[in-house]
Short mmCIF file of C-alpha atoms in Angstrom, two decimals:
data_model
loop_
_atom_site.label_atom_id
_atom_site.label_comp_id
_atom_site.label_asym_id
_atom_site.label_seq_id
_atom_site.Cartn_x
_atom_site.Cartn_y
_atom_site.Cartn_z
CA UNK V 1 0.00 0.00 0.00
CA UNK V 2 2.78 2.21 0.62
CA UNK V 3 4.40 2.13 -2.46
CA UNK V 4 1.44 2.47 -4.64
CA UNK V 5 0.65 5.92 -2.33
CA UNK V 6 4.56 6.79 -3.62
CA UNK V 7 4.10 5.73 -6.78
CA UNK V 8 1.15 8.31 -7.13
CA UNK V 9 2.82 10.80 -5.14
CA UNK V 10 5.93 11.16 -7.54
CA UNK V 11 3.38 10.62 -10.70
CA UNK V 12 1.59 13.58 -9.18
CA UNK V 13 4.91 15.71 -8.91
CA UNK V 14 5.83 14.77 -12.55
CA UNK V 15 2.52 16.01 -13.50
CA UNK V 16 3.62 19.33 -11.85
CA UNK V 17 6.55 19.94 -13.28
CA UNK V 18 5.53 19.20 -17.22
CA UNK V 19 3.00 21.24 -16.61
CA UNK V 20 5.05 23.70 -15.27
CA UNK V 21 7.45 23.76 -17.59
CA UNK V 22 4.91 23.89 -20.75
CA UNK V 23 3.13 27.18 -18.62
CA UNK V 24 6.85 28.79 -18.53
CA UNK V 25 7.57 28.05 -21.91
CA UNK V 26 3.98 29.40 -23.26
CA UNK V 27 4.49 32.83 -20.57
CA UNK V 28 8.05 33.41 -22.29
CA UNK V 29 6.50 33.05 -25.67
CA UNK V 30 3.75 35.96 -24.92
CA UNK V 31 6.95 38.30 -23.10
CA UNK V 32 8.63 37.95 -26.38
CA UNK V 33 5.37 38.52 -28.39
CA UNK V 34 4.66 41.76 -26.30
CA UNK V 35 8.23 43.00 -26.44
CA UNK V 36 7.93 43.06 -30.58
CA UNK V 37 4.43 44.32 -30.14
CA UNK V 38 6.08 47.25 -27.79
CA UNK V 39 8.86 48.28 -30.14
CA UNK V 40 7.01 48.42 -33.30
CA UNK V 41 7.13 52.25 -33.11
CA UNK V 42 11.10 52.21 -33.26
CA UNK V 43 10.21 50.89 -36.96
CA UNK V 44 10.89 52.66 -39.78
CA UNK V 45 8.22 52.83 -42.88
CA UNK V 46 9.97 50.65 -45.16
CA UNK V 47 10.48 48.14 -41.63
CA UNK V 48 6.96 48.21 -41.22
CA UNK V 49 6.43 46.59 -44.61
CA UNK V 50 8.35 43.22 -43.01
CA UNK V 51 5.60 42.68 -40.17
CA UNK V 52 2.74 40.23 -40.34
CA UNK V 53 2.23 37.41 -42.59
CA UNK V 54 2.43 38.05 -46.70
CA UNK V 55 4.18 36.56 -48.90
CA UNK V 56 7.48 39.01 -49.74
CA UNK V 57 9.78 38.19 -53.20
CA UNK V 58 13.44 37.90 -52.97
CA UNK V 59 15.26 37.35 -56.49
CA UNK V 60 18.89 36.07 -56.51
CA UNK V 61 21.11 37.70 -58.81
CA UNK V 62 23.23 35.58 -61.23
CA UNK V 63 25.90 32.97 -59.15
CA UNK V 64 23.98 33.32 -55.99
CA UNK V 65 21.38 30.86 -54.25
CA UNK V 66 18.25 31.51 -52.49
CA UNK V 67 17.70 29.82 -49.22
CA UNK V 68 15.14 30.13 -46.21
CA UNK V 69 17.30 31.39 -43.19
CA UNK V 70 16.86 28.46 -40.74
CA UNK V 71 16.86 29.67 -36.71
CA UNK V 72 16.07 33.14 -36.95
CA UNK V 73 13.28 32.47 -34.59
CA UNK V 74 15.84 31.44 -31.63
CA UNK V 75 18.09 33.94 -32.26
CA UNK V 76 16.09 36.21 -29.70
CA UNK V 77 16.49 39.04 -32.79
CA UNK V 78 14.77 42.46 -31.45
CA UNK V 79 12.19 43.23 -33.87
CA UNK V 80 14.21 46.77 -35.36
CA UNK V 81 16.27 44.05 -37.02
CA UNK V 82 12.85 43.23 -39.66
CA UNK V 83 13.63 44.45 -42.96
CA UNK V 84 16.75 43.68 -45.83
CA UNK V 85 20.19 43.44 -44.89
CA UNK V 86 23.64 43.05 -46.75
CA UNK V 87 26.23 40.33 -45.20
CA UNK V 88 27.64 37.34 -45.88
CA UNK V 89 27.57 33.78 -44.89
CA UNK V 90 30.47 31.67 -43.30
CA UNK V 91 31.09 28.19 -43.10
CA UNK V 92 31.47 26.57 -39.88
CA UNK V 93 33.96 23.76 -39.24
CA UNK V 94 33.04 23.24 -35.41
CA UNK V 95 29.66 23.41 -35.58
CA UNK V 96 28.38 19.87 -33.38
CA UNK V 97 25.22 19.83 -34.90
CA UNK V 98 25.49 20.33 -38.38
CA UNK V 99 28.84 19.33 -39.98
CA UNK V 100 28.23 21.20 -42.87
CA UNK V 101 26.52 24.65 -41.13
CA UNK V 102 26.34 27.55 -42.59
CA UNK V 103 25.59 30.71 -40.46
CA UNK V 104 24.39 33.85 -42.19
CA UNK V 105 25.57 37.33 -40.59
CA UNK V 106 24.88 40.84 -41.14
CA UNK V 107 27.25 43.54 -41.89
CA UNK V 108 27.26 44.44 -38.56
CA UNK V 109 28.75 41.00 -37.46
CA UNK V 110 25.21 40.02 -35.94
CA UNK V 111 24.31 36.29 -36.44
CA UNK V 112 20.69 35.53 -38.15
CA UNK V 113 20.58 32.63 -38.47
CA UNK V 114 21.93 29.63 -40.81
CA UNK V 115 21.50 28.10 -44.34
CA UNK V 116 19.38 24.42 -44.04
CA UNK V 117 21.07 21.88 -42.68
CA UNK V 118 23.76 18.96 -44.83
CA UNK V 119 24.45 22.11 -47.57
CA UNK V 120 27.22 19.87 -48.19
CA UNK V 121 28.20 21.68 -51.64
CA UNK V 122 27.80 25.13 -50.43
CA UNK V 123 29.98 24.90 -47.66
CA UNK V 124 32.28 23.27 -49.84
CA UNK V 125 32.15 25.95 -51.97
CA UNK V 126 32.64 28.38 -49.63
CA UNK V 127 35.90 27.24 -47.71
CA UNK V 128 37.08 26.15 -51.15
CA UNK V 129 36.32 30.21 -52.80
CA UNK V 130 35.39 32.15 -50.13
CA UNK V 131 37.78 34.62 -48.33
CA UNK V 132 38.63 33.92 -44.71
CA UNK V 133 35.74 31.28 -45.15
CA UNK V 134 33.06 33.71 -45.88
CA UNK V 135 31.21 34.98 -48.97
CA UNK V 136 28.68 37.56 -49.78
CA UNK V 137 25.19 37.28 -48.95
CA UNK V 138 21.75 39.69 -48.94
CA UNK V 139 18.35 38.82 -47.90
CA UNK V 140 15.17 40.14 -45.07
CA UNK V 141 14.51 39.30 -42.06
CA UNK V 142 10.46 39.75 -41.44
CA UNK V 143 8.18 39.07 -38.15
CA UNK V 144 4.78 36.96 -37.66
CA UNK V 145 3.26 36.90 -34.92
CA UNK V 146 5.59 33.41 -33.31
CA UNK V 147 8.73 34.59 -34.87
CA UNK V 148 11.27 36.04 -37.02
CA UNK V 149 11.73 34.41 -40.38
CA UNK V 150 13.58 35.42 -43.78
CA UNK V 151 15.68 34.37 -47.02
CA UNK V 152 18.83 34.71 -47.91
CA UNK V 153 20.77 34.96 -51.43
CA UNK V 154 24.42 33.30 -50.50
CA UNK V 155 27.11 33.42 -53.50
CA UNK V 156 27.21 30.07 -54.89
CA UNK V 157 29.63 30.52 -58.06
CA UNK V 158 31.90 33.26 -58.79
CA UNK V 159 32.29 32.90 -61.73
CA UNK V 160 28.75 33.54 -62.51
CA UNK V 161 29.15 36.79 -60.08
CA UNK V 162 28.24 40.05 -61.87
CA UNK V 163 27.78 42.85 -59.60
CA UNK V 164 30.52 41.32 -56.70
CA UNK V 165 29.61 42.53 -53.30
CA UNK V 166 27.06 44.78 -55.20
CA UNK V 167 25.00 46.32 -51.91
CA UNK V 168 21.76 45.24 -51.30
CA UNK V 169 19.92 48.80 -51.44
CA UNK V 170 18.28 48.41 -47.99
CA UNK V 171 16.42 52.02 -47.79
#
């Protein structure tokens, strides 16, 4: 008798703590939606274009690849980051998830977010072509109400390259 009064006792405390944990988890995701919601007025008007759900166009130029930016969401990006950015993409050799990562920067040196995972031949490419392991890349960075998402357009043959390092007009 005593053990099945245990055995519902730490059942019962397991019960606690998921549901705990799932309430935290749920409470963090509202602070973070409110936070966005709060500094929408920092925006500028082109920014404001980048919020909500539509679909926006991205067009990679000749010798560059278009890719969905892949953990932007758990980046913790403040929402003033929502809009197109120049940068460039580097690939990682240490990276203990993804032996073939890519991570996508801004030119400020702020990390986005990365390529999809196993881009085998782009990261190839890019500590085979790319300067100190890095080549250029442009994209956006938008917000829905759960997250940050975007695309990126990472150099994929230079060769093909006809406006090098050609800024991404961002304005």
């Amino acid at each position: 008798m005593e053990w099945i009064i245990m055995g519902l006792l730490v059942f019962i405390v397991a019960v606690i703590l998921i549901l705990k944990s799932d309430w935290q988890n749920e409470k963090d995701k509202i602070l973070k939606s409110q936070e966005h919601i709060s500094r929408r007025n920092e925006l500028t008007e082109s920014q404001q274009y980048y919020i909500g759900d539509k679909c926006i166009g991205l067009s990679a130029r000749k010798g560059y690849g278009k890719f969905p930016i892949a953990g932007a969401y758990y980046r913790d990006l403040p929402i003033t980051m929502v809009g197109k950015f120049n940068g460039y993409a580097i690939a990682q050799t240490d990276n203990e998830y993804d032996q073939y990562a890519i991570a996508v920067y801004n030119d400020a040196g702020i990390h986005i977010g990365f390529l999809p995972r196993g881009n085998k031949k782009q990261h190839s490419y890019i500590i085979d072509e790319g300067e100190d392991k890095r080549v250029h890349a442009y994209g956006y960075l938008a917000w829905h109400g759960s997250g940050m998402y975007g695309e990126v357009c990472v150099e994929t043959d230079k060769n093909a390259v006809t406006k090098r390092n050609k800024p991404y007009i961002t304005d």
